[in-house]
Amino acid sequence: MSLFIGIPALYALYKGRKLNRTVIPFVILLQLSFLCEVLGLVLIKFYGNNIVSYNVSGLLGGLLCVLQLAIWDENTGNRWIYFSVAGILPMSWFLEWLLVRETNYFFSYSIVTQSLILVALSVNVAMQRFYNNVVGIKKDAIFIICIAFIIFNSYGLLTELYLLWGFQVYASWHKYVAGIFSFVNFFVNLLYLYAVTCMPQKIRCSS
C-alpha cells in the first residue's frame, strides 16, 4: 500500500505548472516520498533492508514539511520558529548518527523529535485555516494536508515510542503496529490525493 503515494505524486506532477507556487515544497515532498518507496523496495530486495534510505528520506521529508508549513503560516512573526526547526532537525539527526555510528539503525530519537515538531506546526497552520477559511474546509487543500501531516506524524510518533520503550515487553504486538501503520499510510495518501485535486492554481491575467 505504500506505493499508493505514487498516485498523488504523479497527479501533482501532471498538474505541474498549473499549480500555485505556494504548494511547490509539498509537490516535491510527494515526488521524494514516491522515489524513496521505490528505492526502499529495491534495497530490501538486494540488501535486506531499507534503513539508510528511510533515515535520509525521513530527514529530507521533514525539512520539506517545515518549509511548506512556513510558507502557509499566516503569522509572519513565526518565521524564527521555522528557521530554528530547520536547524534542529538535521542537528538531532547528525547527533544521533555520531552517537551510534551505525548505518543499519533507525534514528528513532530523531524521528520522535521531528514528529513532535511537525505535529505542533501542522496544528498551528490547520487552526489558522480553520478560523480564517473562506473557501470551505472540505475544499481547503492546505487544511487537508495539515490534517494528513498530523495523522501521519502522530502515529509515527506513537510507533517510534513503542519501538523504543515497549517492543521488548509487547513483542507480539509488533505485527499489529506495523499493520495499522500501513492503513494509516494508505489513508494519509488518500488525503494527499484529494488535496492535490483541491490545490489552488495560478491566477492567469488576461490582457
Short mmCIF file of C-alpha atoms in Angstrom, two decimals:
data_model
loop_
_atom_site.label_atom_id
_atom_site.label_comp_id
_atom_site.label_asym_id
_atom_site.label_seq_id
_atom_site.Cartn_x
_atom_site.Cartn_y
_atom_site.Cartn_z
CA MET A 1 0.00 0.00 0.00
CA SER A 2 2.97 2.31 0.48
CA LEU A 3 3.36 2.69 -3.30
CA PHE A 4 -0.06 4.35 -3.44
CA ILE A 5 1.82 7.60 -2.76
CA GLY A 6 2.77 7.38 -6.43
CA ILE A 7 -0.76 8.32 -7.50
CA PRO A 8 -0.92 11.76 -5.81
CA ALA A 9 2.75 12.27 -6.70
CA LEU A 10 2.19 11.63 -10.40
CA TYR A 11 -1.08 13.57 -10.42
CA ALA A 12 0.63 16.60 -8.86
CA LEU A 13 3.38 16.28 -11.44
CA TYR A 14 0.76 16.12 -14.18
CA LYS A 15 -0.89 19.34 -12.95
CA GLY A 16 2.60 20.82 -12.83
CA ARG A 17 2.77 24.43 -13.91
CA LYS A 18 -0.92 24.98 -13.30
CA LEU A 19 -0.37 24.79 -9.54
CA ASN A 20 0.24 27.81 -7.36
CA ARG A 21 3.86 28.27 -6.28
CA THR A 22 2.87 28.09 -2.62
CA VAL A 23 2.47 24.30 -2.87
CA ILE A 24 5.82 23.54 -4.55
CA PRO A 25 7.52 22.08 -1.41
CA PHE A 26 4.58 19.71 -0.93
CA VAL A 27 4.73 18.59 -4.56
CA ILE A 28 8.46 17.92 -4.17
CA LEU A 29 7.69 16.02 -0.95
CA LEU A 30 5.29 13.75 -2.86
CA GLN A 31 7.91 13.01 -5.53
CA LEU A 32 10.57 12.34 -2.89
CA SER A 33 8.28 10.02 -0.95
CA PHE A 34 7.40 8.02 -4.05
CA LEU A 35 11.03 7.68 -5.15
CA CYS A 36 12.06 6.60 -1.65
CA GLU A 37 9.33 3.96 -1.53
CA VAL A 38 10.57 2.52 -4.82
CA LEU A 39 14.20 2.73 -3.71
CA GLY A 40 13.29 1.13 -0.40
CA LEU A 41 11.78 -1.89 -2.14
CA VAL A 42 14.90 -2.26 -4.29
CA LEU A 43 17.18 -2.05 -1.24
CA ILE A 44 15.10 -4.63 0.64
CA LYS A 45 15.31 -7.00 -2.31
CA PHE A 46 19.07 -6.73 -2.80
CA TYR A 47 20.37 -5.70 0.65
CA GLY A 48 17.75 -6.99 3.05
CA ASN A 49 16.65 -3.64 4.48
CA ASN A 50 15.91 -0.02 3.58
CA ILE A 51 17.07 1.61 6.82
CA VAL A 52 19.54 4.04 5.24
CA SER A 53 17.03 5.36 2.69
CA TYR A 54 14.38 5.55 5.43
CA ASN A 55 16.59 7.67 7.68
CA VAL A 56 17.76 10.01 4.92
CA SER A 57 14.35 10.43 3.27
CA GLY A 58 12.79 11.00 6.69
CA LEU A 59 15.07 13.96 7.34
CA LEU A 60 14.64 15.44 3.86
CA GLY A 61 10.89 14.97 4.05
CA GLY A 62 10.78 16.65 7.44
CA LEU A 63 12.68 19.67 6.15
CA LEU A 64 10.31 19.96 3.18
CA CYS A 65 7.35 19.83 5.56
CA VAL A 66 8.87 22.62 7.65
CA LEU A 67 9.45 24.74 4.55
CA GLN A 68 5.91 24.14 3.33
CA LEU A 69 4.33 24.99 6.69
CA ALA A 70 6.48 28.13 6.92
CA ILE A 71 5.06 29.30 3.57
CA TRP A 72 1.49 28.61 4.69
CA ASP A 73 1.81 30.15 8.15
CA GLU A 74 -0.10 33.44 8.04
CA ASN A 75 1.72 34.79 11.11
CA THR A 76 4.97 36.21 9.74
CA GLY A 77 6.19 36.62 13.31
CA ASN A 78 6.60 32.85 13.48
CA ARG A 79 9.37 32.77 10.87
CA TRP A 80 12.07 32.45 13.52
CA ILE A 81 10.42 29.25 14.74
CA TYR A 82 10.72 27.64 11.32
CA PHE A 83 14.33 28.75 10.91
CA SER A 84 15.10 27.24 14.32
CA VAL A 85 13.38 23.97 13.49
CA ALA A 86 15.20 23.80 10.14
CA GLY A 87 18.42 23.78 12.16
CA ILE A 88 17.24 21.48 14.96
CA LEU A 89 16.15 18.61 12.72
CA PRO A 90 19.48 17.99 10.91
CA MET A 91 21.38 18.62 14.16
CA SER A 92 19.40 15.95 16.03
CA TRP A 93 19.78 13.57 13.09
CA PHE A 94 23.55 14.13 12.88
CA LEU A 95 23.96 13.88 16.66
CA GLU A 96 22.21 10.52 16.76
CA TRP A 97 24.42 9.31 13.91
CA LEU A 98 27.52 10.42 15.83
CA LEU A 99 26.41 8.56 18.94
CA VAL A 100 25.52 5.37 17.12
CA ARG A 101 27.89 5.31 14.14
CA GLU A 102 25.78 2.56 12.64
CA THR A 103 24.11 2.59 9.23
CA ASN A 104 21.63 -0.25 9.91
CA TYR A 105 19.92 1.65 12.71
CA PHE A 106 16.65 3.57 12.71
CA PHE A 107 17.20 7.08 14.02
CA SER A 108 14.25 6.74 16.38
CA TYR A 109 15.06 9.65 18.68
CA SER A 110 15.40 11.99 15.72
CA ILE A 111 12.10 10.71 14.33
CA VAL A 112 10.40 11.31 17.68
CA THR A 113 11.76 14.87 17.80
CA GLN A 114 10.77 15.56 14.21
CA SER A 115 7.29 14.08 14.61
CA LEU A 116 6.54 16.14 17.72
CA ILE A 117 7.63 19.35 16.00
CA LEU A 118 5.74 18.67 12.77
CA VAL A 119 2.54 17.84 14.65
CA ALA A 120 2.76 21.13 16.57
CA LEU A 121 3.49 23.19 13.44
CA SER A 122 0.75 21.44 11.47
CA VAL A 123 -1.83 22.04 14.21
CA ASN A 124 -0.89 25.72 14.22
CA VAL A 125 -1.40 26.14 10.46
CA ALA A 126 -4.54 23.96 10.47
CA MET A 127 -6.12 26.14 13.15
CA GLN A 128 -5.30 29.27 11.16
CA ARG A 129 -7.01 27.79 8.09
CA PHE A 130 -9.99 26.67 10.17
CA TYR A 131 -10.66 30.11 11.61
CA ASN A 132 -9.78 32.15 8.53
CA ASN A 133 -11.18 29.87 5.87
CA VAL A 134 -13.16 31.41 3.03
CA VAL A 135 -13.46 28.50 0.55
CA GLY A 136 -14.76 25.84 2.93
CA ILE A 137 -12.73 23.33 4.95
CA LYS A 138 -13.72 20.40 2.75
CA LYS A 139 -12.09 22.05 -0.27
CA ASP A 140 -9.14 23.66 1.52
CA ALA A 141 -6.06 21.77 0.28
CA ILE A 142 -3.82 23.35 2.92
CA PHE A 143 -6.11 22.33 5.79
CA ILE A 144 -6.42 18.79 4.40
CA ILE A 145 -2.64 18.42 4.03
CA CYS A 146 -2.09 19.69 7.57
CA ILE A 147 -4.56 17.10 8.89
CA ALA A 148 -2.67 14.44 6.93
CA PHE A 149 0.62 15.64 8.43
CA ILE A 150 -0.91 15.47 11.93
CA ILE A 151 -2.25 11.94 11.44
CA PHE A 152 0.92 10.58 9.85
CA ASN A 153 3.35 12.12 12.33
CA SER A 154 1.17 11.35 15.35
CA TYR A 155 1.02 7.65 14.56
CA GLY A 156 4.67 7.67 13.52
CA LEU A 157 5.48 9.18 16.91
CA LEU A 158 3.50 6.54 18.76
CA THR A 159 5.13 3.79 16.71
CA GLU A 160 8.65 5.02 17.43
CA LEU A 161 7.90 5.37 21.15
CA TYR A 162 6.52 1.84 21.14
CA LEU A 163 9.65 0.50 19.44
CA LEU A 164 11.90 2.41 21.84
CA TRP A 165 10.22 1.55 25.12
CA GLY A 166 7.60 -1.12 24.62
CA PHE A 167 8.90 -3.54 21.99
CA GLN A 168 10.62 -5.95 24.39
CA VAL A 169 7.56 -6.10 26.64
CA TYR A 170 4.95 -6.41 23.92
CA ALA A 171 6.90 -8.07 21.14
CA SER A 172 3.80 -9.91 19.89
CA TRP A 173 2.17 -6.56 19.10
CA HIS A 174 4.82 -5.61 16.56
CA LYS A 175 2.99 -7.04 13.54
CA TYR A 176 -0.22 -5.27 14.57
CA VAL A 177 1.56 -1.94 14.97
CA ALA A 178 3.14 -2.34 11.52
CA GLY A 179 -0.19 -3.40 10.02
CA ILE A 180 -2.04 -0.40 11.43
CA PHE A 181 0.71 1.90 10.18
CA SER A 182 0.17 0.56 6.65
CA PHE A 183 -3.51 1.51 6.80
CA VAL A 184 -2.68 4.91 8.31
CA ASN A 185 -0.18 5.46 5.50
CA PHE A 186 -2.80 4.49 2.91
CA PHE A 187 -5.39 6.84 4.42
CA VAL A 188 -2.90 9.71 4.52
CA ASN A 189 -2.05 9.11 0.87
CA LEU A 190 -5.77 9.29 0.06
CA LEU A 191 -5.90 12.66 1.80
CA TYR A 192 -2.89 13.78 -0.24
CA LEU A 193 -4.62 12.74 -3.46
CA TYR A 194 -7.78 14.61 -2.53
CA ALA A 195 -5.73 17.65 -1.52
CA VAL A 196 -4.00 17.70 -4.91
CA THR A 197 -7.40 17.83 -6.62
CA CYS A 198 -8.28 20.84 -4.44
CA MET A 199 -4.99 22.68 -4.84
CA PRO A 200 -5.19 26.30 -5.94
CA GLN A 201 -3.99 27.03 -9.44
CA LYS A 202 -2.12 30.02 -10.76
CA ILE A 203 -4.20 33.08 -11.48
CA ARG A 204 -3.81 33.96 -15.13
CA CYS A 205 -4.02 37.60 -16.07
CA SER A 206 -5.82 38.36 -19.31
CA SER A 207 -4.55 41.19 -21.44
#
